[in-house]
Amino acid sequence: MSPPPRSFAVIGLGTFGSTVAKELARFGNYVIGIDINERAVSALADLISYAVIADARDEAALREAGVGDCDVALIAIGEDLEANVLSTINAKMVGAETIWAKAINRTHHRILSKLGAERVILPEEEVGLHVAQVLHNPRMRNYLSMGNGFHVVNFLVPEEIGGKRLADLKLKERFRVRSLGVMRGTDFLGSEAENPLLKVEDKLMLLGRRNDLRDFAASL
Ligand code: ATP
């Protein structure tokens, strides 16, 4: 069962904000989009629940747009630091439950955290980290950092191990890597206990340290 929709206010509809707003709306959430620029607002008018032209530096305008009733306000204004900081304060003042904000650098990150943003995003740094991980281990399709040096990765089964059984790879003994299971299309084939027979292009979900995961990939 999918979770009930939530409500979001996205403030600043540049590339970053409009992408988040459209995706949240596509997932079935209630999304208010706010921008000072008319073109940015009309581009999203048919794709989100409610698109408003407003200056987010103006607390009353945010209140009127309904930001205070949203579960989450995302401040996605980029270059104008003052507008970004004021919007964060205003979103808090009008009562948005949770605030996420985009920062342009580490100092800005600190300011937004101190102002009460629950999560501060540095998009370029986050994408850079992601790209480096994938470049470091090209067989890895996607990864999730557990924040303690461990990663869960989605590893496409290459020809070298197609036709082998999962347990025969001896991932734990040879590489200190744990296998969480294998997916084929939308089917979960099981983990080592079920010992599925691997097919090229199956998705192998692995848990391990970055270099251990890379050593496994390099051994193939
Ligand atoms: P992106 O990379 O997401 O395109 P950016 O980091 O270049 O964005 P800007 O283009 O400066 O950031 O800002 C994003 C959006 O925020 C723009 O569409 C801009 O019109 C809008 N914006 C800027 N100031 C305000 C404001 N005071 N109130 C509402 N929207 C604003």
JSON list of C-alpha atoms and ligand atoms in Angstrom, two decimals:
[
{"chain": "A", "resi": 1, "resn": "MET", "atom": "CA", "xyz": [0.00, 0.00, 0.00]},
{"chain": "A", "resi": 2, "resn": "SER", "atom": "CA", "xyz": [1.44, 3.41, -0.89]},
{"chain": "A", "resi": 3, "resn": "PRO", "atom": "CA", "xyz": [1.79, 5.98, 1.91]},
{"chain": "A", "resi": 4, "resn": "PRO", "atom": "CA", "xyz": [-0.79, 8.79, 2.11]},
{"chain": "A", "resi": 5, "resn": "PRO", "atom": "CA", "xyz": [0.23, 11.87, 0.13]},
{"chain": "A", "resi": 6, "resn": "ARG", "atom": "CA", "xyz": [2.03, 14.63, 2.01]},
{"chain": "A", "resi": 7, "resn": "SER", "atom": "CA", "xyz": [2.10, 18.36, 1.37]},
{"chain": "A", "resi": 8, "resn": "PHE", "atom": "CA", "xyz": [5.16, 20.27, 0.23]},
{"chain": "A", "resi": 9, "resn": "ALA", "atom": "CA", "xyz": [5.96, 23.90, -0.52]},
{"chain": "A", "resi": 10, "resn": "VAL", "atom": "CA", "xyz": [8.84, 24.33, -2.93]},
{"chain": "A", "resi": 11, "resn": "ILE", "atom": "CA", "xyz": [10.21, 27.86, -2.85]},
{"chain": "A", "resi": 12, "resn": "GLY", "atom": "CA", "xyz": [12.34, 28.76, -5.87]},
{"chain": "A", "resi": 13, "resn": "LEU", "atom": "CA", "xyz": [11.50, 26.95, -9.09]},
{"chain": "A", "resi": 14, "resn": "GLY", "atom": "CA", "xyz": [14.87, 26.88, -10.88]},
{"chain": "A", "resi": 15, "resn": "THR", "atom": "CA", "xyz": [16.22, 23.60, -12.23]},
{"chain": "A", "resi": 16, "resn": "PHE", "atom": "CA", "xyz": [16.62, 22.09, -8.78]},
{"chain": "A", "resi": 17, "resn": "GLY", "atom": "CA", "xyz": [13.34, 23.27, -7.23]},
{"chain": "A", "resi": 18, "resn": "SER", "atom": "CA", "xyz": [11.18, 22.57, -10.28]},
{"chain": "A", "resi": 19, "resn": "THR", "atom": "CA", "xyz": [12.62, 19.06, -10.62]},
{"chain": "A", "resi": 20, "resn": "VAL", "atom": "CA", "xyz": [11.84, 18.25, -6.99]},
{"chain": "A", "resi": 21, "resn": "ALA", "atom": "CA", "xyz": [8.37, 19.83, -7.25]},
{"chain": "A", "resi": 22, "resn": "LYS", "atom": "CA", "xyz": [7.42, 17.92, -10.41]},
{"chain": "A", "resi": 23, "resn": "GLU", "atom": "CA", "xyz": [8.64, 14.60, -9.03]},
{"chain": "A", "resi": 24, "resn": "LEU", "atom": "CA", "xyz": [6.82, 15.05, -5.71]},
{"chain": "A", "resi": 25, "resn": "ALA", "atom": "CA", "xyz": [3.62, 15.87, -7.61]},
{"chain": "A", "resi": 26, "resn": "ARG", "atom": "CA", "xyz": [4.12, 12.86, -9.90]},
{"chain": "A", "resi": 27, "resn": "PHE", "atom": "CA", "xyz": [4.40, 10.66, -6.78]},
{"chain": "A", "resi": 28, "resn": "GLY", "atom": "CA", "xyz": [0.92, 11.86, -5.78]},
{"chain": "A", "resi": 29, "resn": "ASN", "atom": "CA", "xyz": [1.76, 14.53, -3.19]},
{"chain": "A", "resi": 30, "resn": "TYR", "atom": "CA", "xyz": [0.17, 17.95, -2.78]},
{"chain": "A", "resi": 31, "resn": "VAL", "atom": "CA", "xyz": [2.77, 20.46, -4.00]},
{"chain": "A", "resi": 32, "resn": "ILE", "atom": "CA", "xyz": [2.74, 24.25, -3.85]},
{"chain": "A", "resi": 33, "resn": "GLY", "atom": "CA", "xyz": [5.42, 25.92, -6.00]},
{"chain": "A", "resi": 34, "resn": "ILE", "atom": "CA", "xyz": [6.48, 29.51, -5.37]},
{"chain": "A", "resi": 35, "resn": "ASP", "atom": "CA", "xyz": [8.74, 31.74, -7.42]},
{"chain": "A", "resi": 36, "resn": "ILE", "atom": "CA", "xyz": [9.22, 35.46, -7.93]},
{"chain": "A", "resi": 37, "resn": "ASN", "atom": "CA", "xyz": [9.54, 34.89, -11.65]},
{"chain": "A", "resi": 38, "resn": "GLU", "atom": "CA", "xyz": [6.33, 34.53, -13.63]},
{"chain": "A", "resi": 39, "resn": "ARG", "atom": "CA", "xyz": [7.84, 32.30, -16.30]},
{"chain": "A", "resi": 40, "resn": "ALA", "atom": "CA", "xyz": [9.16, 29.83, -13.73]},
{"chain": "A", "resi": 41, "resn": "VAL", "atom": "CA", "xyz": [5.68, 29.64, -12.18]},
{"chain": "A", "resi": 42, "resn": "SER", "atom": "CA", "xyz": [3.72, 29.25, -15.41]},
{"chain": "A", "resi": 43, "resn": "ALA", "atom": "CA", "xyz": [6.07, 26.47, -16.56]},
{"chain": "A", "resi": 44, "resn": "LEU", "atom": "CA", "xyz": [4.88, 24.38, -13.60]},
{"chain": "A", "resi": 45, "resn": "ALA", "atom": "CA", "xyz": [1.27, 25.53, -13.36]},
{"chain": "A", "resi": 46, "resn": "ASP", "atom": "CA", "xyz": [-0.20, 22.37, -14.91]},
{"chain": "A", "resi": 47, "resn": "LEU", "atom": "CA", "xyz": [2.22, 19.94, -13.30]},
{"chain": "A", "resi": 48, "resn": "ILE", "atom": "CA", "xyz": [1.83, 20.67, -9.58]},
{"chain": "A", "resi": 49, "resn": "SER", "atom": "CA", "xyz": [-1.14, 21.34, -7.29]},
{"chain": "A", "resi": 50, "resn": "TYR", "atom": "CA", "xyz": [-0.75, 25.10, -6.98]},
{"chain": "A", "resi": 51, "resn": "ALA", "atom": "CA", "xyz": [1.83, 27.48, -8.48]},
{"chain": "A", "resi": 52, "resn": "VAL", "atom": "CA", "xyz": [2.14, 31.01, -7.09]},
{"chain": "A", "resi": 53, "resn": "ILE", "atom": "CA", "xyz": [4.10, 34.10, -8.09]},
{"chain": "A", "resi": 54, "resn": "ALA", "atom": "CA", "xyz": [5.43, 35.56, -4.85]},
{"chain": "A", "resi": 55, "resn": "ASP", "atom": "CA", "xyz": [8.54, 37.02, -3.28]},
{"chain": "A", "resi": 56, "resn": "ALA", "atom": "CA", "xyz": [9.57, 34.57, -0.57]},
{"chain": "A", "resi": 57, "resn": "ARG", "atom": "CA", "xyz": [11.32, 37.39, 1.34]},
{"chain": "A", "resi": 58, "resn": "ASP", "atom": "CA", "xyz": [7.80, 38.51, 2.22]},
{"chain": "A", "resi": 59, "resn": "GLU", "atom": "CA", "xyz": [6.49, 36.51, 5.17]},
{"chain": "A", "resi": 60, "resn": "ALA", "atom": "CA", "xyz": [2.85, 37.49, 4.51]},
{"chain": "A", "resi": 61, "resn": "ALA", "atom": "CA", "xyz": [3.09, 36.22, 0.93]},
{"chain": "A", "resi": 62, "resn": "LEU", "atom": "CA", "xyz": [4.27, 32.83, 2.11]},
{"chain": "A", "resi": 63, "resn": "ARG", "atom": "CA", "xyz": [1.52, 32.68, 4.71]},
{"chain": "A", "resi": 64, "resn": "GLU", "atom": "CA", "xyz": [-1.07, 33.52, 2.07]},
{"chain": "A", "resi": 65, "resn": "ALA", "atom": "CA", "xyz": [0.28, 30.87, -0.29]},
{"chain": "A", "resi": 66, "resn": "GLY", "atom": "CA", "xyz": [-0.32, 28.26, 2.40]},
{"chain": "A", "resi": 67, "resn": "VAL", "atom": "CA", "xyz": [3.29, 27.41, 3.24]},
{"chain": "A", "resi": 68, "resn": "GLY", "atom": "CA", "xyz": [2.38, 27.18, 6.94]},
{"chain": "A", "resi": 69, "resn": "ASP", "atom": "CA", "xyz": [0.02, 24.29, 6.28]},
{"chain": "A", "resi": 70, "resn": "CYS", "atom": "CA", "xyz": [2.62, 22.18, 4.51]},
{"chain": "A", "resi": 71, "resn": "ASP", "atom": "CA", "xyz": [4.41, 19.22, 6.05]},
{"chain": "A", "resi": 72, "resn": "VAL", "atom": "CA", "xyz": [7.69, 20.30, 4.48]},
{"chain": "A", "resi": 73, "resn": "ALA", "atom": "CA", "xyz": [9.00, 23.53, 2.94]},
{"chain": "A", "resi": 74, "resn": "LEU", "atom": "CA", "xyz": [11.95, 23.16, 0.59]},
{"chain": "A", "resi": 75, "resn": "ILE", "atom": "CA", "xyz": [13.94, 26.35, 0.08]},
{"chain": "A", "resi": 76, "resn": "ALA", "atom": "CA", "xyz": [15.42, 25.97, -3.38]},
{"chain": "A", "resi": 77, "resn": "ILE", "atom": "CA", "xyz": [16.55, 29.53, -4.08]},
{"chain": "A", "resi": 78, "resn": "GLY", "atom": "CA", "xyz": [20.18, 29.42, -5.15]},
{"chain": "A", "resi": 79, "resn": "GLU", "atom": "CA", "xyz": [22.25, 32.46, -5.93]},
{"chain": "A", "resi": 80, "resn": "ASP", "atom": "CA", "xyz": [20.45, 35.07, -3.86]},
{"chain": "A", "resi": 81, "resn": "LEU", "atom": "CA", "xyz": [21.78, 34.23, -0.42]},
{"chain": "A", "resi": 82, "resn": "GLU", "atom": "CA", "xyz": [19.71, 36.87, 1.32]},
{"chain": "A", "resi": 83, "resn": "ALA", "atom": "CA", "xyz": [16.48, 35.62, -0.26]},
{"chain": "A", "resi": 84, "resn": "ASN", "atom": "CA", "xyz": [17.41, 32.04, 0.60]},
{"chain": "A", "resi": 85, "resn": "VAL", "atom": "CA", "xyz": [18.06, 32.87, 4.27]},
{"chain": "A", "resi": 86, "resn": "LEU", "atom": "CA", "xyz": [14.98, 35.09, 4.61]},
{"chain": "A", "resi": 87, "resn": "SER", "atom": "CA", "xyz": [12.77, 32.43, 3.00]},
{"chain": "A", "resi": 88, "resn": "THR", "atom": "CA", "xyz": [14.07, 29.89, 5.49]},
{"chain": "A", "resi": 89, "resn": "ILE", "atom": "CA", "xyz": [13.23, 32.20, 8.39]},
{"chain": "A", "resi": 90, "resn": "ASN", "atom": "CA", "xyz": [9.84, 33.06, 6.89]},
{"chain": "A", "resi": 91, "resn": "ALA", "atom": "CA", "xyz": [8.91, 29.43, 6.27]},
{"chain": "A", "resi": 92, "resn": "LYS", "atom": "CA", "xyz": [9.66, 28.77, 9.92]},
{"chain": "A", "resi": 93, "resn": "MET", "atom": "CA", "xyz": [7.71, 31.85, 11.05]},
{"chain": "A", "resi": 94, "resn": "VAL", "atom": "CA", "xyz": [4.58, 30.86, 9.12]},
{"chain": "A", "resi": 95, "resn": "GLY", "atom": "CA", "xyz": [4.71, 27.42, 10.70]},
{"chain": "A", "resi": 96, "resn": "ALA", "atom": "CA", "xyz": [6.00, 24.95, 8.10]},
{"chain": "A", "resi": 97, "resn": "GLU", "atom": "CA", "xyz": [6.55, 21.77, 10.08]},
{"chain": "A", "resi": 98, "resn": "THR", "atom": "CA", "xyz": [9.88, 20.78, 8.58]},
{"chain": "A", "resi": 99, "resn": "ILE", "atom": "CA", "xyz": [12.31, 22.81, 6.49]},
{"chain": "A", "resi": 100, "resn": "TRP", "atom": "CA", "xyz": [14.81, 21.53, 4.00]},
{"chain": "A", "resi": 101, "resn": "ALA", "atom": "CA", "xyz": [17.05, 24.08, 2.32]},
{"chain": "A", "resi": 102, "resn": "LYS", "atom": "CA", "xyz": [19.57, 24.20, -0.47]},
{"chain": "A", "resi": 103, "resn": "ALA", "atom": "CA", "xyz": [22.94, 25.80, 0.36]},
{"chain": "A", "resi": 104, "resn": "ILE", "atom": "CA", "xyz": [25.63, 27.11, -1.93]},
{"chain": "A", "resi": 105, "resn": "ASN", "atom": "CA", "xyz": [28.62, 26.47, 0.32]},
{"chain": "A", "resi": 106, "resn": "ARG", "atom": "CA", "xyz": [29.68, 25.15, 3.73]},
{"chain": "A", "resi": 107, "resn": "THR", "atom": "CA", "xyz": [29.25, 28.52, 5.52]},
{"chain": "A", "resi": 108, "resn": "HIS", "atom": "CA", "xyz": [25.77, 28.88, 4.11]},
{"chain": "A", "resi": 109, "resn": "HIS", "atom": "CA", "xyz": [25.14, 25.28, 5.20]},
{"chain": "A", "resi": 110, "resn": "ARG", "atom": "CA", "xyz": [26.01, 26.21, 8.80]},
{"chain": "A", "resi": 111, "resn": "ILE", "atom": "CA", "xyz": [23.77, 29.28, 8.74]},
{"chain": "A", "resi": 112, "resn": "LEU", "atom": "CA", "xyz": [20.78, 27.30, 7.46]},
{"chain": "A", "resi": 113, "resn": "SER", "atom": "CA", "xyz": [21.32, 24.58, 10.05]},
{"chain": "A", "resi": 114, "resn": "LYS", "atom": "CA", "xyz": [21.44, 27.17, 12.83]},
{"chain": "A", "resi": 115, "resn": "LEU", "atom": "CA", "xyz": [18.21, 28.69, 11.50]},
{"chain": "A", "resi": 116, "resn": "GLY", "atom": "CA", "xyz": [16.52, 25.36, 12.03]},
{"chain": "A", "resi": 117, "resn": "ALA", "atom": "CA", "xyz": [16.61, 23.68, 8.63]},
{"chain": "A", "resi": 118, "resn": "GLU", "atom": "CA", "xyz": [16.35, 19.98, 9.37]},
{"chain": "A", "resi": 119, "resn": "ARG", "atom": "CA", "xyz": [18.26, 18.99, 6.26]},
{"chain": "A", "resi": 120, "resn": "VAL", "atom": "CA", "xyz": [20.60, 21.22, 4.27]},
{"chain": "A", "resi": 121, "resn": "ILE", "atom": "CA", "xyz": [21.45, 20.10, 0.76]},
{"chain": "A", "resi": 122, "resn": "LEU", "atom": "CA", "xyz": [24.62, 20.94, -1.14]},
{"chain": "A", "resi": 123, "resn": "PRO", "atom": "CA", "xyz": [23.49, 19.57, -4.51]},
{"chain": "A", "resi": 124, "resn": "GLU", "atom": "CA", "xyz": [26.78, 19.87, -6.38]},
{"chain": "A", "resi": 125, "resn": "GLU", "atom": "CA", "xyz": [28.75, 18.28, -3.57]},
{"chain": "A", "resi": 126, "resn": "GLU", "atom": "CA", "xyz": [26.22, 15.46, -3.18]},
{"chain": "A", "resi": 127, "resn": "VAL", "atom": "CA", "xyz": [26.17, 14.71, -6.90]},
{"chain": "A", "resi": 128, "resn": "GLY", "atom": "CA", "xyz": [29.98, 14.90, -6.96]},
{"chain": "A", "resi": 129, "resn": "LEU", "atom": "CA", "xyz": [30.20, 12.29, -4.19]},
{"chain": "A", "resi": 130, "resn": "HIS", "atom": "CA", "xyz": [27.79, 10.06, -6.03]},
{"chain": "A", "resi": 131, "resn": "VAL", "atom": "CA", "xyz": [29.63, 10.37, -9.36]},
{"chain": "A", "resi": 132, "resn": "ALA", "atom": "CA", "xyz": [32.98, 9.62, -7.68]},
{"chain": "A", "resi": 133, "resn": "GLN", "atom": "CA", "xyz": [31.56, 6.47, -6.06]},
{"chain": "A", "resi": 134, "resn": "VAL", "atom": "CA", "xyz": [30.22, 5.19, -9.36]},
{"chain": "A", "resi": 135, "resn": "LEU", "atom": "CA", "xyz": [33.40, 6.11, -11.27]},
{"chain": "A", "resi": 136, "resn": "HIS", "atom": "CA", "xyz": [35.47, 4.38, -8.58]},
{"chain": "A", "resi": 137, "resn": "ASN", "atom": "CA", "xyz": [33.51, 1.19, -9.15]},
{"chain": "A", "resi": 138, "resn": "PRO", "atom": "CA", "xyz": [31.98, 1.26, -12.65]},
{"chain": "A", "resi": 139, "resn": "ARG", "atom": "CA", "xyz": [30.03, -1.98, -12.19]},
{"chain": "A", "resi": 140, "resn": "MET", "atom": "CA", "xyz": [28.04, -0.39, -9.44]},
{"chain": "A", "resi": 141, "resn": "ARG", "atom": "CA", "xyz": [24.73, 1.02, -10.65]},
{"chain": "A", "resi": 142, "resn": "ASN", "atom": "CA", "xyz": [23.65, 2.75, -7.51]},
{"chain": "A", "resi": 143, "resn": "TYR", "atom": "CA", "xyz": [24.68, 3.00, -3.91]},
{"chain": "A", "resi": 144, "resn": "LEU", "atom": "CA", "xyz": [23.47, 4.04, -0.52]},
{"chain": "A", "resi": 145, "resn": "SER", "atom": "CA", "xyz": [25.96, 5.27, 2.04]},
{"chain": "A", "resi": 146, "resn": "MET", "atom": "CA", "xyz": [25.18, 3.95, 5.51]},
{"chain": "A", "resi": 147, "resn": "GLY", "atom": "CA", "xyz": [27.28, 6.80, 6.97]},
{"chain": "A", "resi": 148, "resn": "ASN", "atom": "CA", "xyz": [29.68, 4.49, 8.82]},
{"chain": "A", "resi": 149, "resn": "GLY", "atom": "CA", "xyz": [32.02, 3.54, 5.99]},
{"chain": "A", "resi": 150, "resn": "PHE", "atom": "CA", "xyz": [29.62, 0.89, 4.68]},
{"chain": "A", "resi": 151, "resn": "HIS", "atom": "CA", "xyz": [27.63, 1.07, 1.47]},
{"chain": "A", "resi": 152, "resn": "VAL", "atom": "CA", "xyz": [24.75, -0.89, 0.04]},
{"chain": "A", "resi": 153, "resn": "VAL", "atom": "CA", "xyz": [25.25, -1.19, -3.69]},
{"chain": "A", "resi": 154, "resn": "ASN", "atom": "CA", "xyz": [23.32, -2.44, -6.65]},
{"chain": "A", "resi": 155, "resn": "PHE", "atom": "CA", "xyz": [25.71, -4.44, -8.76]},
{"chain": "A", "resi": 156, "resn": "LEU", "atom": "CA", "xyz": [24.75, -5.73, -12.21]},
{"chain": "A", "resi": 157, "resn": "VAL", "atom": "CA", "xyz": [25.82, -9.35, -12.64]},
{"chain": "A", "resi": 158, "resn": "PRO", "atom": "CA", "xyz": [28.45, -9.46, -15.39]},
{"chain": "A", "resi": 159, "resn": "GLU", "atom": "CA", "xyz": [29.18, -12.41, -17.70]},
{"chain": "A", "resi": 160, "resn": "GLU", "atom": "CA", "xyz": [32.08, -13.53, -15.53]},
{"chain": "A", "resi": 161, "resn": "ILE", "atom": "CA", "xyz": [29.73, -14.75, -12.80]},
{"chain": "A", "resi": 162, "resn": "GLY", "atom": "CA", "xyz": [26.58, -15.45, -14.84]},
{"chain": "A", "resi": 163, "resn": "GLY", "atom": "CA", "xyz": [25.71, -19.15, -14.39]},
{"chain": "A", "resi": 164, "resn": "LYS", "atom": "CA", "xyz": [27.32, -19.36, -10.92]},
{"chain": "A", "resi": 165, "resn": "ARG", "atom": "CA", "xyz": [25.49, -19.87, -7.67]},
{"chain": "A", "resi": 166, "resn": "LEU", "atom": "CA", "xyz": [25.54, -16.92, -5.25]},
{"chain": "A", "resi": 167, "resn": "ALA", "atom": "CA", "xyz": [27.11, -18.85, -2.37]},
{"chain": "A", "resi": 168, "resn": "ASP", "atom": "CA", "xyz": [29.93, -20.09, -4.62]},
{"chain": "A", "resi": 169, "resn": "LEU", "atom": "CA", "xyz": [31.23, -16.52, -4.92]},
{"chain": "A", "resi": 170, "resn": "LYS", "atom": "CA", "xyz": [32.23, -16.74, -1.22]},
{"chain": "A", "resi": 171, "resn": "LEU", "atom": "CA", "xyz": [31.84, -12.97, -0.94]},
{"chain": "A", "resi": 172, "resn": "LYS", "atom": "CA", "xyz": [32.16, -12.82, 2.82]},
{"chain": "A", "resi": 173, "resn": "GLU", "atom": "CA", "xyz": [35.24, -15.02, 3.11]},
{"chain": "A", "resi": 174, "resn": "ARG", "atom": "CA", "xyz": [37.11, -13.58, 0.13]},
{"chain": "A", "resi": 175, "resn": "PHE", "atom": "CA", "xyz": [36.10, -9.89, 0.17]},
{"chain": "A", "resi": 176, "resn": "ARG", "atom": "CA", "xyz": [34.34, -9.14, 3.51]},
{"chain": "A", "resi": 177, "resn": "VAL", "atom": "CA", "xyz": [31.30, -8.28, 1.42]},
{"chain": "A", "resi": 178, "resn": "ARG", "atom": "CA", "xyz": [27.82, -9.50, 2.34]},
{"chain": "A", "resi": 179, "resn": "SER", "atom": "CA", "xyz": [25.21, -10.33, -0.19]},
{"chain": "A", "resi": 180, "resn": "LEU", "atom": "CA", "xyz": [21.71, -9.12, 0.69]},
{"chain": "A", "resi": 181, "resn": "GLY", "atom": "CA", "xyz": [20.07, -10.89, -2.21]},
{"chain": "A", "resi": 182, "resn": "VAL", "atom": "CA", "xyz": [19.45, -11.01, -5.92]},
{"chain": "A", "resi": 183, "resn": "MET", "atom": "CA", "xyz": [16.70, -9.36, -7.97]},
{"chain": "A", "resi": 184, "resn": "ARG", "atom": "CA", "xyz": [15.68, -10.38, -11.48]},
{"chain": "A", "resi": 185, "resn": "GLY", "atom": "CA", "xyz": [13.28, -7.81, -12.91]},
{"chain": "A", "resi": 186, "resn": "THR", "atom": "CA", "xyz": [10.77, -7.30, -10.11]},
{"chain": "A", "resi": 187, "resn": "ASP", "atom": "CA", "xyz": [11.35, -10.76, -8.54]},
{"chain": "A", "resi": 188, "resn": "PHE", "atom": "CA", "xyz": [13.43, -11.19, -5.43]},
{"chain": "A", "resi": 189, "resn": "LEU", "atom": "CA", "xyz": [15.27, -14.47, -5.90]},
{"chain": "A", "resi": 190, "resn": "GLY", "atom": "CA", "xyz": [16.62, -14.68, -2.38]},
{"chain": "A", "resi": 191, "resn": "SER", "atom": "CA", "xyz": [19.91, -14.38, -0.57]},
{"chain": "A", "resi": 192, "resn": "GLU", "atom": "CA", "xyz": [22.69, -16.87, 0.13]},
{"chain": "A", "resi": 193, "resn": "ALA", "atom": "CA", "xyz": [20.36, -19.18, 2.03]},
{"chain": "A", "resi": 194, "resn": "GLU", "atom": "CA", "xyz": [18.34, -19.73, -1.14]},
{"chain": "A", "resi": 195, "resn": "ASN", "atom": "CA", "xyz": [21.56, -19.68, -3.15]},
{"chain": "A", "resi": 196, "resn": "PRO", "atom": "CA", "xyz": [20.05, -18.54, -6.46]},
{"chain": "A", "resi": 197, "resn": "LEU", "atom": "CA", "xyz": [21.70, -19.25, -9.79]},
{"chain": "A", "resi": 198, "resn": "LEU", "atom": "CA", "xyz": [22.94, -15.92, -11.17]},
{"chain": "A", "resi": 199, "resn": "LYS", "atom": "CA", "xyz": [22.04, -14.69, -14.62]},
{"chain": "A", "resi": 200, "resn": "VAL", "atom": "CA", "xyz": [23.77, -11.87, -16.49]},
{"chain": "A", "resi": 201, "resn": "GLU", "atom": "CA", "xyz": [22.02, -8.54, -15.75]},
{"chain": "A", "resi": 202, "resn": "ASP", "atom": "CA", "xyz": [20.54, -9.77, -12.44]},
{"chain": "A", "resi": 203, "resn": "LYS", "atom": "CA", "xyz": [20.89, -7.16, -9.71]},
{"chain": "A", "resi": 204, "resn": "LEU", "atom": "CA", "xyz": [23.08, -8.25, -6.87]},
{"chain": "A", "resi": 205, "resn": "MET", "atom": "CA", "xyz": [22.61, -6.22, -3.67]},
{"chain": "A", "resi": 206, "resn": "LEU", "atom": "CA", "xyz": [25.81, -6.05, -1.70]},
{"chain": "A", "resi": 207, "resn": "LEU", "atom": "CA", "xyz": [26.84, -4.55, 1.63]},
{"chain": "A", "resi": 208, "resn": "GLY", "atom": "CA", "xyz": [30.46, -3.70, 2.31]},
{"chain": "A", "resi": 209, "resn": "ARG", "atom": "CA", "xyz": [33.19, -1.11, 2.57]},
{"chain": "A", "resi": 210, "resn": "ARG", "atom": "CA", "xyz": [34.00, 0.87, -0.57]},
{"chain": "A", "resi": 211, "resn": "ASN", "atom": "CA", "xyz": [37.37, -0.73, -1.25]},
{"chain": "A", "resi": 212, "resn": "ASP", "atom": "CA", "xyz": [36.17, -4.24, -0.43]},
{"chain": "A", "resi": 213, "resn": "LEU", "atom": "CA", "xyz": [33.35, -3.78, -2.93]},
{"chain": "A", "resi": 214, "resn": "ARG", "atom": "CA", "xyz": [35.80, -2.52, -5.50]},
{"chain": "A", "resi": 215, "resn": "ASP", "atom": "CA", "xyz": [38.18, -5.43, -4.85]},
{"chain": "A", "resi": 216, "resn": "PHE", "atom": "CA", "xyz": [35.32, -7.82, -5.56]},
{"chain": "A", "resi": 217, "resn": "ALA", "atom": "CA", "xyz": [34.52, -5.97, -8.82]},
{"chain": "A", "resi": 218, "resn": "ALA", "atom": "CA", "xyz": [38.21, -5.92, -9.80]},
{"chain": "A", "resi": 219, "resn": "SER", "atom": "CA", "xyz": [38.52, -9.68, -9.21]},
{"chain": "A", "resi": 220, "resn": "LEU", "atom": "CA", "xyz": [36.09, -10.45, -12.03]},
{"chain": "B", "resi": 1, "resn": "ATP", "atom": "P1", "xyz": [18.94, 26.11, -10.15]},
{"chain": "B", "resi": 1, "resn": "ATP", "atom": "O1", "xyz": [20.35, 25.63, -10.18]},
{"chain": "B", "resi": 1, "resn": "ATP", "atom": "O2", "xyz": [18.02, 25.27, -9.34]},
{"chain": "B", "resi": 1, "resn": "ATP", "atom": "O3", "xyz": [18.37, 26.50, -11.49]},
{"chain": "B", "resi": 1, "resn": "ATP", "atom": "P2", "xyz": [20.10, 28.41, -8.92]},
{"chain": "B", "resi": 1, "resn": "ATP", "atom": "O4", "xyz": [20.93, 27.78, -7.86]},
{"chain": "B", "resi": 1, "resn": "ATP", "atom": "O5", "xyz": [20.79, 28.97, -10.14]},
{"chain": "B", "resi": 1, "resn": "ATP", "atom": "O6", "xyz": [18.92, 27.46, -9.33]},
{"chain": "B", "resi": 1, "resn": "ATP", "atom": "P3", "xyz": [18.51, 30.72, -8.77]},
{"chain": "B", "resi": 1, "resn": "ATP", "atom": "O7", "xyz": [18.25, 30.61, -10.24]},
{"chain": "B", "resi": 1, "resn": "ATP", "atom": "O8", "xyz": [19.22, 31.89, -8.26]},
{"chain": "B", "resi": 1, "resn": "ATP", "atom": "O9", "xyz": [19.26, 29.48, -8.21]},
{"chain": "B", "resi": 1, "resn": "ATP", "atom": "O10", "xyz": [17.15, 30.54, -7.98]},
{"chain": "B", "resi": 1, "resn": "ATP", "atom": "C1", "xyz": [16.23, 29.54, -8.23]},
{"chain": "B", "resi": 1, "resn": "ATP", "atom": "C2", "xyz": [14.85, 30.12, -8.40]},
{"chain": "B", "resi": 1, "resn": "ATP", "atom": "O11", "xyz": [14.53, 30.89, -7.25]},
{"chain": "B", "resi": 1, "resn": "ATP", "atom": "C3", "xyz": [14.72, 31.04, -9.60]},
{"chain": "B", "resi": 1, "resn": "ATP", "atom": "O12", "xyz": [13.67, 30.56, -10.43]},
{"chain": "B", "resi": 1, "resn": "ATP", "atom": "C4", "xyz": [14.41, 32.39, -9.00]},
{"chain": "B", "resi": 1, "resn": "ATP", "atom": "O13", "xyz": [13.48, 33.13, -9.78]},
{"chain": "B", "resi": 1, "resn": "ATP", "atom": "C5", "xyz": [13.80, 32.02, -7.66]},
{"chain": "B", "resi": 1, "resn": "ATP", "atom": "N1", "xyz": [13.90, 33.10, -6.68]},
{"chain": "B", "resi": 1, "resn": "ATP", "atom": "C6", "xyz": [14.98, 33.90, -6.46]},
{"chain": "B", "resi": 1, "resn": "ATP", "atom": "N2", "xyz": [14.69, 34.80, -5.50]},
{"chain": "B", "resi": 1, "resn": "ATP", "atom": "C7", "xyz": [13.40, 34.56, -5.11]},
{"chain": "B", "resi": 1, "resn": "ATP", "atom": "C8", "xyz": [12.53, 35.17, -4.14]},
{"chain": "B", "resi": 1, "resn": "ATP", "atom": "N3", "xyz": [12.90, 36.18, -3.39]},
{"chain": "B", "resi": 1, "resn": "ATP", "atom": "N4", "xyz": [11.29, 34.64, -4.01]},
{"chain": "B", "resi": 1, "resn": "ATP", "atom": "C9", "xyz": [10.88, 33.59, -4.77]},
{"chain": "B", "resi": 1, "resn": "ATP", "atom": "N5", "xyz": [11.65, 33.00, -5.69]},
{"chain": "B", "resi": 1, "resn": "ATP", "atom": "C10", "xyz": [12.90, 33.46, -5.86]}
]
